[in-house]
């Protein structure tokens, strides 16, 4: 798969939640549901990436540093949202 195709499918998963599953780390899941929803919305609008293929990034919301990463979990493509240093992938 070429890089443009990878970027397109990664952006589709991040912006529309299509083409994979969404995983939340325990600390993100324990946030109030309104904060979780806003963090997911903020992630979907990300325009700065830490990888050229748009597979991960960071953003701050409500004084919390969030990290997201697109990879594989249980054989499926997934995007994982976690808080700061607990980012595991």
PDB file of N, CA and C in Angstrom:
ATOM      1  N   UNK A   1       0.851  -1.168   0.000  1.00  0.00           N
ATOM      2  CA  UNK A   1       0.000   0.000   0.000  1.00  0.00           C
ATOM      3  C   UNK A   1       0.903   1.239   0.000  1.00  0.00           C
ATOM      4  N   UNK A   2       0.622   2.197  -0.887  1.00  0.00           N
ATOM      5  CA  UNK A   2       1.461   3.397  -0.940  1.00  0.00           C
ATOM      6  C   UNK A   2       1.091   4.370   0.182  1.00  0.00           C
ATOM      7  N   UNK A   3       1.952   5.359   0.398  1.00  0.00           N
ATOM      8  CA  UNK A   3       1.759   6.263   1.531  1.00  0.00           C
ATOM      9  C   UNK A   3       0.478   7.085   1.400  1.00  0.00           C
ATOM     10  N   UNK A   4       0.111   7.508   0.206  1.00  0.00           N
ATOM     11  CA  UNK A   4      -1.118   8.299   0.034  1.00  0.00           C
ATOM     12  C   UNK A   4      -2.357   7.483   0.417  1.00  0.00           C
ATOM     13  N   UNK A   5      -2.366   6.202   0.071  1.00  0.00           N
ATOM     14  CA  UNK A   5      -3.479   5.330   0.452  1.00  0.00           C
ATOM     15  C   UNK A   5      -3.516   5.144   1.959  1.00  0.00           C
ATOM     16  N   UNK A   6      -2.346   4.942   2.563  1.00  0.00           N
ATOM     17  CA  UNK A   6      -2.275   4.800   4.014  1.00  0.00           C
ATOM     18  C   UNK A   6      -2.779   6.054   4.707  1.00  0.00           C
ATOM     19  N   UNK A   7      -2.377   7.220   4.232  1.00  0.00           N
ATOM     20  CA  UNK A   7      -2.855   8.482   4.815  1.00  0.00           C
ATOM     21  C   UNK A   7      -4.366   8.581   4.697  1.00  0.00           C
ATOM     22  N   UNK A   8      -4.897   8.225   3.532  1.00  0.00           N
ATOM     23  CA  UNK A   8      -6.346   8.326   3.308  1.00  0.00           C
ATOM     24  C   UNK A   8      -7.114   7.419   4.266  1.00  0.00           C
ATOM     25  N   UNK A   9      -6.690   6.157   4.428  1.00  0.00           N
ATOM     26  CA  UNK A   9      -7.438   5.252   5.308  1.00  0.00           C
ATOM     27  C   UNK A   9      -7.216   5.606   6.783  1.00  0.00           C
ATOM     28  N   UNK A  10      -6.025   6.113   7.127  1.00  0.00           N
ATOM     29  CA  UNK A  10      -5.807   6.562   8.501  1.00  0.00           C
ATOM     30  C   UNK A  10      -6.674   7.775   8.824  1.00  0.00           C
ATOM     31  N   UNK A  11      -6.754   8.724   7.892  1.00  0.00           N
ATOM     32  CA  UNK A  11      -7.590   9.900   8.112  1.00  0.00           C
ATOM     33  C   UNK A  11      -9.068   9.525   8.195  1.00  0.00           C
ATOM     34  N   UNK A  12      -9.492   8.550   7.410  1.00  0.00           N
ATOM     35  CA  UNK A  12     -10.884   8.109   7.463  1.00  0.00           C
ATOM     36  C   UNK A  12     -11.218   7.489   8.823  1.00  0.00           C
ATOM     37  N   UNK A  13     -10.312   6.695   9.347  1.00  0.00           N
ATOM     38  CA  UNK A  13     -10.539   6.109  10.674  1.00  0.00           C
ATOM     39  C   UNK A  13     -10.550   7.195  11.749  1.00  0.00           C
ATOM     40  N   UNK A  14      -9.631   8.150  11.665  1.00  0.00           N
ATOM     41  CA  UNK A  14      -9.548   9.195  12.681  1.00  0.00           C
ATOM     42  C   UNK A  14     -10.701  10.192  12.605  1.00  0.00           C
ATOM     43  N   UNK A  15     -11.140  10.554  11.410  1.00  0.00           N
ATOM     44  CA  UNK A  15     -12.161  11.597  11.278  1.00  0.00           C
ATOM     45  C   UNK A  15     -13.588  11.076  11.275  1.00  0.00           C
ATOM     46  N   UNK A  16     -13.815   9.887  10.705  1.00  0.00           N
ATOM     47  CA  UNK A  16     -15.165   9.349  10.571  1.00  0.00           C
ATOM     48  C   UNK A  16     -15.388   8.075  11.375  1.00  0.00           C
ATOM     49  N   UNK A  17     -14.296   7.535  11.968  1.00  0.00           N
ATOM     50  CA  UNK A  17     -14.345   6.272  12.716  1.00  0.00           C
ATOM     51  C   UNK A  17     -14.828   5.127  11.832  1.00  0.00           C
ATOM     52  N   UNK A  18     -14.377   5.152  10.570  1.00  0.00           N
ATOM     53  CA  UNK A  18     -14.720   4.120   9.584  1.00  0.00           C
ATOM     54  C   UNK A  18     -13.457   3.345   9.239  1.00  0.00           C
ATOM     55  N   UNK A  19     -13.557   2.023   9.201  1.00  0.00           N
ATOM     56  CA  UNK A  19     -12.442   1.197   8.784  1.00  0.00           C
ATOM     57  C   UNK A  19     -11.644   0.608   9.927  1.00  0.00           C
ATOM     58  N   UNK A  20     -12.217   0.606  11.106  1.00  0.00           N
ATOM     59  CA  UNK A  20     -11.521   0.039  12.249  1.00  0.00           C
ATOM     60  C   UNK A  20     -12.324   0.252  13.524  1.00  0.00           C
ATOM     61  N   UNK A  21     -11.692  -0.039  14.634  1.00  0.00           N
ATOM     62  CA  UNK A  21     -12.367   0.123  15.923  1.00  0.00           C
ATOM     63  C   UNK A  21     -11.684   1.238  16.711  1.00  0.00           C
ATOM     64  N   UNK A  22     -12.437   1.812  17.655  1.00  0.00           N
ATOM     65  CA  UNK A  22     -11.937   2.880  18.510  1.00  0.00           C
ATOM     66  C   UNK A  22     -11.752   2.308  19.906  1.00  0.00           C
ATOM     67  N   UNK A  23     -10.534   2.459  20.439  1.00  0.00           N
ATOM     68  CA  UNK A  23     -10.237   2.005  21.793  1.00  0.00           C
ATOM     69  C   UNK A  23      -9.899   3.210  22.655  1.00  0.00           C
ATOM     70  N   UNK A  24     -10.394   3.204  23.881  1.00  0.00           N
ATOM     71  CA  UNK A  24     -10.075   4.246  24.850  1.00  0.00           C
ATOM     72  C   UNK A  24      -9.274   3.614  25.975  1.00  0.00           C
ATOM     73  N   UNK A  25      -8.222   4.280  26.398  1.00  0.00           N
ATOM     74  CA  UNK A  25      -7.470   3.779  27.550  1.00  0.00           C
ATOM     75  C   UNK A  25      -8.361   3.904  28.789  1.00  0.00           C
ATOM     76  N   UNK A  26      -8.046   3.176  29.855  1.00  0.00           N
ATOM     77  CA  UNK A  26      -8.873   3.257  31.063  1.00  0.00           C
ATOM     78  C   UNK A  26      -9.024   4.676  31.601  1.00  0.00           C
ATOM     79  N   UNK A  27      -7.958   5.468  31.576  1.00  0.00           N
ATOM     80  CA  UNK A  27      -8.073   6.824  32.124  1.00  0.00           C
ATOM     81  C   UNK A  27      -8.945   7.721  31.247  1.00  0.00           C
ATOM     82  N   UNK A  28      -8.934   7.516  29.944  1.00  0.00           N
ATOM     83  CA  UNK A  28      -9.834   8.273  29.068  1.00  0.00           C
ATOM     84  C   UNK A  28     -11.271   7.818  29.310  1.00  0.00           C
ATOM     85  N   UNK A  29     -11.466   6.518  29.426  1.00  0.00           N
ATOM     86  CA  UNK A  29     -12.816   5.991  29.657  1.00  0.00           C
ATOM     87  C   UNK A  29     -13.415   6.506  30.967  1.00  0.00           C
ATOM     88  N   UNK A  30     -12.568   6.731  31.962  1.00  0.00           N
ATOM     89  CA  UNK A  30     -13.059   7.198  33.258  1.00  0.00           C
ATOM     90  C   UNK A  30     -13.375   8.694  33.294  1.00  0.00           C
ATOM     91  N   UNK A  31     -13.024   9.423  32.255  1.00  0.00           N
ATOM     92  CA  UNK A  31     -13.398  10.840  32.183  1.00  0.00           C
ATOM     93  C   UNK A  31     -14.915  10.947  32.052  1.00  0.00           C
ATOM     94  N   UNK A  32     -15.496  12.077  32.472  1.00  0.00           N
ATOM     95  CA  UNK A  32     -16.940  12.268  32.246  1.00  0.00           C
ATOM     96  C   UNK A  32     -17.260  12.135  30.756  1.00  0.00           C
ATOM     97  N   UNK A  33     -18.432  11.598  30.448  1.00  0.00           N
ATOM     98  CA  UNK A  33     -18.759  11.294  29.047  1.00  0.00           C
ATOM     99  C   UNK A  33     -18.687  12.519  28.143  1.00  0.00           C
ATOM    100  N   UNK A  34     -19.005  13.707  28.670  1.00  0.00           N
ATOM    101  CA  UNK A  34     -18.917  14.921  27.853  1.00  0.00           C
ATOM    102  C   UNK A  34     -17.461  15.213  27.467  1.00  0.00           C
ATOM    103  N   UNK A  35     -16.539  14.982  28.406  1.00  0.00           N
ATOM    104  CA  UNK A  35     -15.118  15.190  28.103  1.00  0.00           C
ATOM    105  C   UNK A  35     -14.616  14.160  27.110  1.00  0.00           C
ATOM    106  N   UNK A  36     -15.059  12.914  27.260  1.00  0.00           N
ATOM    107  CA  UNK A  36     -14.673  11.877  26.290  1.00  0.00           C
ATOM    108  C   UNK A  36     -15.138  12.263  24.903  1.00  0.00           C
ATOM    109  N   UNK A  37     -16.385  12.708  24.804  1.00  0.00           N
ATOM    110  CA  UNK A  37     -16.937  13.087  23.500  1.00  0.00           C
ATOM    111  C   UNK A  37     -16.161  14.242  22.891  1.00  0.00           C
ATOM    112  N   UNK A  38     -15.830  15.233  23.691  1.00  0.00           N
ATOM    113  CA  UNK A  38     -15.087  16.382  23.173  1.00  0.00           C
ATOM    114  C   UNK A  38     -13.658  15.995  22.794  1.00  0.00           C
ATOM    115  N   UNK A  39     -13.056  15.093  23.554  1.00  0.00           N
ATOM    116  CA  UNK A  39     -11.707  14.630  23.202  1.00  0.00           C
ATOM    117  C   UNK A  39     -11.735  13.871  21.874  1.00  0.00           C
ATOM    118  N   UNK A  40     -12.734  13.026  21.672  1.00  0.00           N
ATOM    119  CA  UNK A  40     -12.858  12.306  20.395  1.00  0.00           C
ATOM    120  C   UNK A  40     -13.093  13.276  19.244  1.00  0.00           C
ATOM    121  N   UNK A  41     -13.914  14.295  19.479  1.00  0.00           N
ATOM    122  CA  UNK A  41     -14.149  15.294  18.446  1.00  0.00           C
ATOM    123  C   UNK A  41     -12.858  16.039  18.126  1.00  0.00           C
ATOM    124  N   UNK A  42     -12.127  16.411  19.151  1.00  0.00           N
ATOM    125  CA  UNK A  42     -10.859  17.114  18.951  1.00  0.00           C
ATOM    126  C   UNK A  42      -9.875  16.237  18.175  1.00  0.00           C
ATOM    127  N   UNK A  43      -9.835  14.955  18.509  1.00  0.00           N
ATOM    128  CA  UNK A  43      -8.967  14.033  17.780  1.00  0.00           C
ATOM    129  C   UNK A  43      -9.363  13.975  16.303  1.00  0.00           C
ATOM    130  N   UNK A  44     -10.649  13.968  16.032  1.00  0.00           N
ATOM    131  CA  UNK A  44     -11.115  13.862  14.650  1.00  0.00           C
ATOM    132  C   UNK A  44     -10.766  15.098  13.826  1.00  0.00           C
ATOM    133  N   UNK A  45     -10.505  16.212  14.478  1.00  0.00           N
ATOM    134  CA  UNK A  45     -10.170  17.459  13.782  1.00  0.00           C
ATOM    135  C   UNK A  45      -8.667  17.715  13.722  1.00  0.00           C
ATOM    136  N   UNK A  46      -7.863  16.774  14.225  1.00  0.00           N
ATOM    137  CA  UNK A  46      -6.404  16.969  14.274  1.00  0.00           C
ATOM    138  C   UNK A  46      -5.832  17.279  12.898  1.00  0.00           C
ATOM    139  N   UNK A  47      -4.862  18.187  12.884  1.00  0.00           N
ATOM    140  CA  UNK A  47      -4.199  18.515  11.617  1.00  0.00           C
ATOM    141  C   UNK A  47      -2.679  18.480  11.748  1.00  0.00           C
ATOM    142  N   UNK A  48      -2.183  18.123  12.922  1.00  0.00           N
ATOM    143  CA  UNK A  48      -0.741  17.966  13.146  1.00  0.00           C
ATOM    144  C   UNK A  48      -0.491  16.525  13.560  1.00  0.00           C
ATOM    145  N   UNK A  49       0.470  15.901  12.909  1.00  0.00           N
ATOM    146  CA  UNK A  49       0.724  14.481  13.118  1.00  0.00           C
ATOM    147  C   UNK A  49       2.189  14.266  13.487  1.00  0.00           C
ATOM    148  N   UNK A  50       2.448  13.242  14.280  1.00  0.00           N
ATOM    149  CA  UNK A  50       3.833  12.940  14.649  1.00  0.00           C
ATOM    150  C   UNK A  50       4.455  11.907  13.706  1.00  0.00           C
ATOM    151  N   UNK A  51       3.662  11.348  12.815  1.00  0.00           N
ATOM    152  CA  UNK A  51       4.160  10.401  11.807  1.00  0.00           C
ATOM    153  C   UNK A  51       3.688  10.867  10.428  1.00  0.00           C
ATOM    154  N   UNK A  52       4.515  10.653   9.406  1.00  0.00           N
ATOM    155  CA  UNK A  52       4.183  11.091   8.054  1.00  0.00           C
ATOM    156  C   UNK A  52       2.943  10.421   7.489  1.00  0.00           C
ATOM    157  N   UNK A  53       2.610   9.229   7.985  1.00  0.00           N
ATOM    158  CA  UNK A  53       1.447   8.515   7.453  1.00  0.00           C
ATOM    159  C   UNK A  53       0.157   8.816   8.239  1.00  0.00           C
ATOM    160  N   UNK A  54       0.185   9.854   9.081  1.00  0.00           N
ATOM    161  CA  UNK A  54      -0.983  10.283   9.872  1.00  0.00           C
ATOM    162  C   UNK A  54      -1.458   9.199  10.831  1.00  0.00           C
ATOM    163  N   UNK A  55      -0.535   8.375  11.335  1.00  0.00           N
ATOM    164  CA  UNK A  55      -0.929   7.267  12.203  1.00  0.00           C
ATOM    165  C   UNK A  55      -0.869   7.601  13.691  1.00  0.00           C
ATOM    166  N   UNK A  56      -0.390   8.776  14.052  1.00  0.00           N
ATOM    167  CA  UNK A  56      -0.416   9.157  15.463  1.00  0.00           C
ATOM    168  C   UNK A  56      -0.271  10.657  15.614  1.00  0.00           C
ATOM    169  N   UNK A  57      -0.678  11.120  16.789  1.00  0.00           N
ATOM    170  CA  UNK A  57      -0.579  12.542  17.070  1.00  0.00           C
ATOM    171  C   UNK A  57      -0.893  12.816  18.533  1.00  0.00           C
ATOM    172  N   UNK A  58      -0.747  14.050  18.900  1.00  0.00           N
ATOM    173  CA  UNK A  58      -1.046  14.499  20.257  1.00  0.00           C
ATOM    174  C   UNK A  58      -1.843  15.791  20.170  1.00  0.00           C
ATOM    175  N   UNK A  59      -2.614  16.041  21.214  1.00  0.00           N
ATOM    176  CA  UNK A  59      -3.319  17.313  21.329  1.00  0.00           C
ATOM    177  C   UNK A  59      -3.631  17.551  22.796  1.00  0.00           C
ATOM    178  N   UNK A  60      -3.834  18.813  23.137  1.00  0.00           N
ATOM    179  CA  UNK A  60      -4.196  19.176  24.503  1.00  0.00           C
ATOM    180  C   UNK A  60      -5.652  19.614  24.507  1.00  0.00           C
ATOM    181  N   UNK A  61      -6.349  19.168  25.513  1.00  0.00           N
ATOM    182  CA  UNK A  61      -7.739  19.579  25.714  1.00  0.00           C
ATOM    183  C   UNK A  61      -7.996  19.598  27.218  1.00  0.00           C
ATOM    184  N   UNK A  62      -8.565  20.661  27.713  1.00  0.00           N
ATOM    185  CA  UNK A  62      -8.894  20.815  29.136  1.00  0.00           C
ATOM    186  C   UNK A  62      -7.662  20.546  30.019  1.00  0.00           C
ATOM    187  N   UNK A  63      -6.524  21.089  29.601  1.00  0.00           N
ATOM    188  CA  UNK A  63      -5.259  20.926  30.336  1.00  0.00           C
ATOM    189  C   UNK A  63      -4.803  19.476  30.456  1.00  0.00           C
ATOM    190  N   UNK A  64      -5.264  18.625  29.560  1.00  0.00           N
ATOM    191  CA  UNK A  64      -4.849  17.220  29.520  1.00  0.00           C
ATOM    192  C   UNK A  64      -4.187  16.977  28.173  1.00  0.00           C
ATOM    193  N   UNK A  65      -3.039  16.319  28.192  1.00  0.00           N
ATOM    194  CA  UNK A  65      -2.354  15.963  26.956  1.00  0.00           C
ATOM    195  C   UNK A  65      -2.828  14.572  26.524  1.00  0.00           C
ATOM    196  N   UNK A  66      -3.457  14.497  25.363  1.00  0.00           N
ATOM    197  CA  UNK A  66      -3.955  13.243  24.806  1.00  0.00           C
ATOM    198  C   UNK A  66      -3.019  12.766  23.703  1.00  0.00           C
ATOM    199  N   UNK A  67      -2.954  11.467  23.538  1.00  0.00           N
ATOM    200  CA  UNK A  67      -2.159  10.844  22.476  1.00  0.00           C
ATOM    201  C   UNK A  67      -3.065   9.843  21.761  1.00  0.00           C
ATOM    202  N   UNK A  68      -3.018   9.842  20.446  1.00  0.00           N
ATOM    203  CA  UNK A  68      -3.754   8.837  19.684  1.00  0.00           C
ATOM    204  C   UNK A  68      -2.789   8.132  18.741  1.00  0.00           C
ATOM    205  N   UNK A  69      -3.108   6.875  18.483  1.00  0.00           N
ATOM    206  CA  UNK A  69      -2.249   6.039  17.651  1.00  0.00           C
ATOM    207  C   UNK A  69      -3.112   5.060  16.867  1.00  0.00           C
ATOM    208  N   UNK A  70      -2.808   4.911  15.586  1.00  0.00           N
ATOM    209  CA  UNK A  70      -3.495   3.928  14.744  1.00  0.00           C
ATOM    210  C   UNK A  70      -2.561   2.745  14.560  1.00  0.00           C
ATOM    211  N   UNK A  71      -3.071   1.567  14.861  1.00  0.00           N
ATOM    212  CA  UNK A  71      -2.287   0.352  14.730  1.00  0.00           C
ATOM    213  C   UNK A  71      -3.205  -0.844  14.595  1.00  0.00           C
ATOM    214  N   UNK A  72      -2.787  -1.950  15.143  1.00  0.00           N
ATOM    215  CA  UNK A  72      -3.581  -3.181  15.101  1.00  0.00           C
ATOM    216  C   UNK A  72      -3.796  -3.671  16.515  1.00  0.00           C
ATOM    217  N   UNK A  73      -4.995  -4.196  16.759  1.00  0.00           N
ATOM    218  CA  UNK A  73      -5.344  -4.799  18.040  1.00  0.00           C
ATOM    219  C   UNK A  73      -6.224  -5.993  17.737  1.00  0.00           C
ATOM    220  N   UNK A  74      -5.841  -7.162  18.226  1.00  0.00           N
ATOM    221  CA  UNK A  74      -6.592  -8.397  17.992  1.00  0.00           C
ATOM    222  C   UNK A  74      -6.847  -8.609  16.502  1.00  0.00           C
ATOM    223  N   UNK A  75      -5.860  -8.258  15.671  1.00  0.00           N
ATOM    224  CA  UNK A  75      -5.960  -8.485  14.240  1.00  0.00           C
ATOM    225  C   UNK A  75      -6.757  -7.451  13.472  1.00  0.00           C
ATOM    226  N   UNK A  76      -7.267  -6.422  14.146  1.00  0.00           N
ATOM    227  CA  UNK A  76      -8.057  -5.387  13.472  1.00  0.00           C
ATOM    228  C   UNK A  76      -7.349  -4.048  13.551  1.00  0.00           C
ATOM    229  N   UNK A  77      -7.586  -3.213  12.525  1.00  0.00           N
ATOM    230  CA  UNK A  77      -7.100  -1.835  12.597  1.00  0.00           C
ATOM    231  C   UNK A  77      -7.838  -1.137  13.724  1.00  0.00           C
ATOM    232  N   UNK A  78      -7.131  -0.312  14.458  1.00  0.00           N
ATOM    233  CA  UNK A  78      -7.780   0.412  15.551  1.00  0.00           C
ATOM    234  C   UNK A  78      -7.088   1.739  15.770  1.00  0.00           C
ATOM    235  N   UNK A  79      -7.837   2.641  16.354  1.00  0.00           N
ATOM    236  CA  UNK A  79      -7.277   3.902  16.804  1.00  0.00           C
ATOM    237  C   UNK A  79      -7.453   3.926  18.316  1.00  0.00           C
ATOM    238  N   UNK A  80      -6.372   4.190  19.026  1.00  0.00           N
ATOM    239  CA  UNK A  80      -6.384   4.191  20.480  1.00  0.00           C
ATOM    240  C   UNK A  80      -6.159   5.611  20.979  1.00  0.00           C
ATOM    241  N   UNK A  81      -7.033   6.057  21.873  1.00  0.00           N
ATOM    242  CA  UNK A  81      -6.891   7.371  22.488  1.00  0.00           C
ATOM    243  C   UNK A  81      -6.495   7.163  23.939  1.00  0.00           C
ATOM    244  N   UNK A  82      -5.409   7.799  24.357  1.00  0.00           N
ATOM    245  CA  UNK A  82      -4.938   7.661  25.721  1.00  0.00           C
ATOM    246  C   UNK A  82      -4.496   9.030  26.241  1.00  0.00           C
ATOM    247  N   UNK A  83      -4.205   9.065  27.520  1.00  0.00           N
ATOM    248  CA  UNK A  83      -3.739  10.293  28.147  1.00  0.00           C
ATOM    249  C   UNK A  83      -2.237  10.194  28.338  1.00  0.00           C
ATOM    250  N   UNK A  84      -1.553  11.205  27.833  1.00  0.00           N
ATOM    251  CA  UNK A  84      -0.122  11.404  28.031  1.00  0.00           C
ATOM    252  C   UNK A  84       0.730  10.168  28.080  1.00  0.00           C
ATOM    253  N   UNK A  85       1.373   9.953  29.222  1.00  0.00           N
ATOM    254  CA  UNK A  85       2.400   8.936  29.339  1.00  0.00           C
ATOM    255  C   UNK A  85       1.862   7.520  29.386  1.00  0.00           C
ATOM    256  N   UNK A  86       0.560   7.326  29.474  1.00  0.00           N
ATOM    257  CA  UNK A  86       0.057   5.951  29.508  1.00  0.00           C
ATOM    258  C   UNK A  86      -0.081   5.364  28.102  1.00  0.00           C
ATOM    259  N   UNK A  87       0.287   6.139  27.082  1.00  0.00           N
ATOM    260  CA  UNK A  87       0.161   5.680  25.706  1.00  0.00           C
ATOM    261  C   UNK A  87       0.964   4.407  25.496  1.00  0.00           C
ATOM    262  N   UNK A  88       0.258   3.335  25.202  1.00  0.00           N
ATOM    263  CA  UNK A  88       0.877   2.035  24.942  1.00  0.00           C
ATOM    264  C   UNK A  88       0.407   1.541  23.588  1.00  0.00           C
ATOM    265  N   UNK A  89       1.352   1.116  22.790  1.00  0.00           N
ATOM    266  CA  UNK A  89       0.980   0.539  21.497  1.00  0.00           C
ATOM    267  C   UNK A  89       2.021  -0.406  21.016  1.00  0.00           C
TER     268      UNK A  89
END
